[in-house]
């Protein structure tokens, strides 16, 4: 994937002492490295929106930042400790592959993957730039924002539209929930977070993990421990999301998978 960087430069984000992501550019020429870094460092002026934390979880931290190469506002996702286990590496690879491959109005797209450091021993985290969305559906549901039936229809239509695209590509998302549905002020919705997504198993005798999908949106067959499932688990999740949109509360909320 093209990085949009000068041939003789490496560009990457790092986290400064305050925890805020900053932009760094260093020349491959050792004699010019200090000058290049100084001239390429990012400064915020009064008219530019600042960088701020969007969210974080077990699998990464996401910031809203300005790409200094294009002045475009984007989301920067830091995925730490990506090589600490085979499971973590596989999850990271799946997400990167799908973000870079899919091109659809209702699927979040990667803008760029930033170059890792040249020293292999320092390469333990991945930075992905994606489209920047304004809010997720969970925050809308729990807010005081009025939601008409037309809003619900528009959101549901876009979820199914994006899901049809994924399923047509042979992909099961396996973690559909309001927090993984991003929305803009014009009600454009995009499905995100493909860390648990995988292609449907052509060998029906091969087992898949049942430890997928957030509990409240988990299909009955997953709760019963099956390791053979299909696209239907995503459709169940969408039904739960639709009910949550209408009622402004989680449809099936239990304290444990057993009670669920």
GROMACS .gro file of C-alpha atoms in nm:
model
  260
    1UNK     CA    1   0.000   0.000   0.000
    2UNK     CA    2   0.132   0.343  -0.088
    3UNK     CA    3   0.239   0.551   0.207
    4UNK     CA    4   0.250   0.888   0.034
    5UNK     CA    5   0.594   0.963   0.177
    6UNK     CA    6   0.911   1.093   0.019
    7UNK     CA    7   1.139   0.818  -0.100
    8UNK     CA    8   1.423   0.911   0.131
    9UNK     CA    9   1.218   0.958   0.445
   10UNK     CA   10   1.051   0.750   0.709
   11UNK     CA   11   0.740   0.897   0.867
   12UNK     CA   12   0.561   0.773   1.173
   13UNK     CA   13   0.362   0.872   1.476
   14UNK     CA   14   0.486   0.836   1.828
   15UNK     CA   15   0.338   0.912   2.167
   16UNK     CA   16   0.499   1.197   2.355
   17UNK     CA   17   0.531   1.230   2.733
   18UNK     CA   18   0.181   1.373   2.770
   19UNK     CA   19   0.028   1.074   2.593
   20UNK     CA   20  -0.067   1.275   2.285
   21UNK     CA   21   0.024   1.134   1.943
   22UNK     CA   22   0.275   1.348   1.757
   23UNK     CA   23   0.414   1.334   1.407
   24UNK     CA   24   0.779   1.263   1.338
   25UNK     CA   25   0.971   1.260   1.010
   26UNK     CA   26   1.335   1.158   0.994
   27UNK     CA   27   1.565   1.150   0.695
   28UNK     CA   28   1.744   0.828   0.610
   29UNK     CA   29   2.054   1.038   0.575
   30UNK     CA   30   2.215   1.060   0.919
   31UNK     CA   31   2.372   1.398   0.844
   32UNK     CA   32   2.034   1.558   0.777
   33UNK     CA   33   1.821   1.373   1.031
   34UNK     CA   34   1.807   1.648   1.292
   35UNK     CA   35   1.725   1.919   1.042
   36UNK     CA   36   1.457   1.709   0.874
   37UNK     CA   37   1.292   1.622   1.203
   38UNK     CA   38   1.294   1.983   1.312
   39UNK     CA   39   1.152   2.115   0.986
   40UNK     CA   40   0.885   1.844   0.965
   41UNK     CA   41   0.753   1.853   1.321
   42UNK     CA   42   0.385   1.934   1.353
   43UNK     CA   43   0.261   2.243   1.532
   44UNK     CA   44  -0.103   2.327   1.593
   45UNK     CA   45  -0.216   2.678   1.502
   46UNK     CA   46  -0.526   2.845   1.641
   47UNK     CA   47  -0.743   2.759   1.341
   48UNK     CA   48  -0.663   2.388   1.332
   49UNK     CA   49  -0.858   2.136   1.540
   50UNK     CA   50  -0.638   1.972   1.799
   51UNK     CA   51  -0.567   1.604   1.846
   52UNK     CA   52  -0.788   1.429   2.099
   53UNK     CA   53  -0.861   1.083   2.228
   54UNK     CA   54  -1.163   0.912   2.069
   55UNK     CA   55  -1.158   0.584   2.256
   56UNK     CA   56  -0.953   0.296   2.383
   57UNK     CA   57  -0.989  -0.068   2.471
   58UNK     CA   58  -0.803  -0.394   2.510
   59UNK     CA   59  -0.687  -0.389   2.149
   60UNK     CA   60  -0.576  -0.031   2.094
   61UNK     CA   61  -0.612   0.343   2.136
   62UNK     CA   62  -0.776   0.573   1.880
   63UNK     CA   63  -0.706   0.944   1.836
   64UNK     CA   64  -0.850   1.210   1.608
   65UNK     CA   65  -0.551   1.375   1.442
   66UNK     CA   66  -0.453   1.585   1.142
   67UNK     CA   67  -0.234   1.411   0.885
   68UNK     CA   68   0.041   1.672   0.827
   69UNK     CA   69   0.105   1.538   0.477
   70UNK     CA   70  -0.246   1.618   0.354
   71UNK     CA   71  -0.400   1.835   0.632
   72UNK     CA   72  -0.684   1.582   0.634
   73UNK     CA   73  -0.854   1.494   0.962
   74UNK     CA   74  -0.822   1.120   1.020
   75UNK     CA   75  -0.846   0.862   1.296
   76UNK     CA   76  -0.517   0.719   1.419
   77UNK     CA   77  -0.538   0.374   1.576
   78UNK     CA   78  -0.242   0.249   1.776
   79UNK     CA   79  -0.235  -0.130   1.810
   80UNK     CA   80   0.023  -0.219   2.078
   81UNK     CA   81   0.196  -0.551   2.150
   82UNK     CA   82   0.092  -0.694   1.813
   83UNK     CA   83   0.353  -0.970   1.826
   84UNK     CA   84   0.318  -1.080   2.187
   85UNK     CA   85   0.121  -1.387   2.079
   86UNK     CA   86   0.001  -1.566   1.767
   87UNK     CA   87  -0.357  -1.467   1.854
   88UNK     CA   88  -0.267  -1.095   1.876
   89UNK     CA   89  -0.072  -1.107   1.549
   90UNK     CA   90  -0.356  -1.286   1.372
   91UNK     CA   91  -0.613  -1.035   1.498
   92UNK     CA   92  -0.398  -0.743   1.382
   93UNK     CA   93  -0.339  -0.899   1.041
   94UNK     CA   94  -0.710  -0.962   0.988
   95UNK     CA   95  -0.805  -0.606   1.072
   96UNK     CA   96  -0.537  -0.451   0.852
   97UNK     CA   97  -0.620  -0.682   0.562
   98UNK     CA   98  -0.991  -0.603   0.570
   99UNK     CA   99  -0.956  -0.228   0.628
  100UNK     CA  100  -0.723  -0.208   0.328
  101UNK     CA  101  -0.925  -0.440   0.103
  102UNK     CA  102  -1.288  -0.336   0.142
  103UNK     CA  103  -1.425  -0.042  -0.055
  104UNK     CA  104  -1.786   0.030   0.037
  105UNK     CA  105  -1.982   0.331   0.160
  106UNK     CA  106  -2.083   0.153   0.480
  107UNK     CA  107  -1.746  -0.004   0.565
  108UNK     CA  108  -1.469   0.192   0.738
  109UNK     CA  109  -1.162   0.223   0.514
  110UNK     CA  110  -0.794   0.254   0.590
  111UNK     CA  111  -0.627   0.572   0.467
  112UNK     CA  112  -0.271   0.459   0.533
  113UNK     CA  113  -0.053   0.229   0.739
  114UNK     CA  114   0.240   0.415   0.884
  115UNK     CA  115   0.592   0.285   0.838
  116UNK     CA  116   0.732   0.086   1.130
  117UNK     CA  117   1.077   0.168   1.269
  118UNK     CA  118   1.368   0.027   1.071
  119UNK     CA  119   1.498  -0.164   1.375
  120UNK     CA  120   1.307  -0.492   1.396
  121UNK     CA  121   1.347  -0.510   1.774
  122UNK     CA  122   1.150  -0.183   1.807
  123UNK     CA  123   0.863  -0.301   1.589
  124UNK     CA  124   0.598  -0.401   1.843
  125UNK     CA  125   0.307  -0.174   1.758
  126UNK     CA  126   0.114  -0.081   1.444
  127UNK     CA  127  -0.037   0.258   1.353
  128UNK     CA  128  -0.332   0.271   1.112
  129UNK     CA  129  -0.492   0.585   0.970
  130UNK     CA  130  -0.861   0.549   0.885
  131UNK     CA  131  -1.150   0.770   0.790
  132UNK     CA  132  -1.259   0.990   1.080
  133UNK     CA  133  -1.619   0.951   1.193
  134UNK     CA  134  -1.790   1.168   1.453
  135UNK     CA  135  -1.956   0.926   1.694
  136UNK     CA  136  -2.060   0.566   1.739
  137UNK     CA  137  -2.415   0.435   1.758
  138UNK     CA  138  -2.384   0.337   2.124
  139UNK     CA  139  -2.320   0.698   2.226
  140UNK     CA  140  -2.623   0.810   2.025
  141UNK     CA  141  -2.848   0.548   2.187
  142UNK     CA  142  -2.751   0.643   2.544
  143UNK     CA  143  -2.767   1.018   2.473
  144UNK     CA  144  -3.068   1.248   2.492
  145UNK     CA  145  -3.063   1.285   2.113
  146UNK     CA  146  -3.410   1.223   1.972
  147UNK     CA  147  -3.429   0.920   1.743
  148UNK     CA  148  -3.726   0.903   1.509
  149UNK     CA  149  -3.841   0.586   1.337
  150UNK     CA  150  -3.689   0.731   1.019
  151UNK     CA  151  -3.350   0.753   1.191
  152UNK     CA  152  -3.380   0.389   1.292
  153UNK     CA  153  -3.474   0.286   0.939
  154UNK     CA  154  -3.180   0.474   0.788
  155UNK     CA  155  -2.935   0.321   1.033
  156UNK     CA  156  -3.074  -0.030   0.993
  157UNK     CA  157  -3.068  -0.005   0.613
  158UNK     CA  158  -2.702   0.097   0.615
  159UNK     CA  159  -2.607  -0.179   0.860
  160UNK     CA  160  -2.767  -0.441   0.638
  161UNK     CA  161  -2.615  -0.282   0.327
  162UNK     CA  162  -2.265  -0.302   0.474
  163UNK     CA  163  -2.331  -0.649   0.612
  164UNK     CA  164  -2.449  -0.775   0.274
  165UNK     CA  165  -2.121  -0.654   0.127
  166UNK     CA  166  -1.921  -0.838   0.394
  167UNK     CA  167  -2.119  -1.159   0.359
  168UNK     CA  168  -2.093  -1.142  -0.021
  169UNK     CA  169  -1.716  -1.134   0.027
  170UNK     CA  170  -1.740  -1.446   0.245
  171UNK     CA  171  -1.666  -1.259   0.569
  172UNK     CA  172  -1.839  -1.303   0.906
  173UNK     CA  173  -1.789  -0.991   1.122
  174UNK     CA  174  -1.839  -1.170   1.457
  175UNK     CA  175  -1.856  -0.856   1.671
  176UNK     CA  176  -2.143  -0.638   1.553
  177UNK     CA  177  -2.263  -0.401   1.826
  178UNK     CA  178  -2.354  -0.030   1.849
  179UNK     CA  179  -1.999   0.060   1.953
  180UNK     CA  180  -1.864  -0.082   1.627
  181UNK     CA  181  -2.101   0.122   1.410
  182UNK     CA  182  -1.965   0.471   1.340
  183UNK     CA  183  -2.189   0.760   1.238
  184UNK     CA  184  -2.145   1.110   1.093
  185UNK     CA  185  -2.372   1.413   1.135
  186UNK     CA  186  -2.535   1.336   0.799
  187UNK     CA  187  -2.636   0.991   0.935
  188UNK     CA  188  -2.381   0.807   0.722
  189UNK     CA  189  -2.300   0.481   0.902
  190UNK     CA  190  -1.989   0.265   0.867
  191UNK     CA  191  -1.909  -0.076   1.015
  192UNK     CA  192  -1.569  -0.093   1.186
  193UNK     CA  193  -1.348  -0.319   1.401
  194UNK     CA  194  -1.259  -0.629   1.203
  195UNK     CA  195  -1.025  -0.785   1.459
  196UNK     CA  196  -1.260  -1.081   1.513
  197UNK     CA  197  -1.382  -1.102   1.153
  198UNK     CA  198  -1.292  -1.402   0.943
  199UNK     CA  199  -1.391  -1.574   0.624
  200UNK     CA  200  -1.657  -1.842   0.645
  201UNK     CA  201  -1.504  -2.186   0.680
  202UNK     CA  202  -1.554  -2.386   0.362
  203UNK     CA  203  -1.480  -2.705   0.552
  204UNK     CA  204  -1.797  -2.742   0.758
  205UNK     CA  205  -1.629  -2.995   0.987
  206UNK     CA  206  -1.362  -2.745   1.093
  207UNK     CA  207  -1.427  -2.579   1.428
  208UNK     CA  208  -1.432  -2.204   1.490
  209UNK     CA  209  -1.403  -2.036   1.828
  210UNK     CA  210  -1.731  -1.964   2.006
  211UNK     CA  211  -1.567  -1.686   2.211
  212UNK     CA  212  -1.679  -1.416   1.968
  213UNK     CA  213  -1.940  -1.138   1.968
  214UNK     CA  214  -2.003  -0.920   2.273
  215UNK     CA  215  -2.230  -1.110   2.512
  216UNK     CA  216  -2.547  -0.901   2.470
  217UNK     CA  217  -2.541  -0.948   2.092
  218UNK     CA  218  -2.438  -1.313   2.089
  219UNK     CA  219  -2.658  -1.556   1.898
  220UNK     CA  220  -2.814  -1.853   2.086
  221UNK     CA  221  -2.593  -2.108   1.909
  222UNK     CA  222  -2.282  -1.929   2.035
  223UNK     CA  223  -2.418  -1.915   2.389
  224UNK     CA  224  -2.475  -2.291   2.368
  225UNK     CA  225  -2.110  -2.340   2.275
  226UNK     CA  226  -2.128  -2.440   1.911
  227UNK     CA  227  -1.810  -2.419   1.707
  228UNK     CA  228  -1.992  -2.450   1.375
  229UNK     CA  229  -2.180  -2.136   1.276
  230UNK     CA  230  -2.248  -1.910   0.979
  231UNK     CA  231  -2.337  -1.556   0.873
  232UNK     CA  232  -2.656  -1.594   1.078
  233UNK     CA  233  -2.474  -1.489   1.395
  234UNK     CA  234  -2.424  -1.142   1.243
  235UNK     CA  235  -2.793  -1.118   1.153
  236UNK     CA  236  -2.890  -1.200   1.512
  237UNK     CA  237  -2.663  -0.919   1.633
  238UNK     CA  238  -2.831  -0.673   1.395
  239UNK     CA  239  -3.172  -0.772   1.532
  240UNK     CA  240  -3.051  -0.695   1.885
  241UNK     CA  241  -2.914  -0.360   1.767
  242UNK     CA  242  -3.244  -0.271   1.598
  243UNK     CA  243  -3.438  -0.344   1.917
  244UNK     CA  244  -3.189  -0.134   2.112
  245UNK     CA  245  -3.239   0.157   1.873
  246UNK     CA  246  -3.615   0.142   1.923
  247UNK     CA  247  -3.614   0.091   2.299
  248UNK     CA  248  -3.299   0.290   2.385
  249UNK     CA  249  -3.181   0.002   2.604
  250UNK     CA  250  -3.001  -0.330   2.557
  251UNK     CA  251  -3.250  -0.600   2.460
  252UNK     CA  252  -3.088  -0.901   2.629
  253UNK     CA  253  -2.877  -0.784   2.923
  254UNK     CA  254  -2.762  -1.055   3.162
  255UNK     CA  255  -2.478  -1.064   3.411
  256UNK     CA  256  -2.308  -1.370   3.260
  257UNK     CA  257  -2.309  -1.583   2.944
  258UNK     CA  258  -2.490  -1.858   3.135
  259UNK     CA  259  -2.774  -1.624   3.234
  260UNK     CA  260  -2.776  -1.468   2.890
   0.00000   0.00000   0.00000
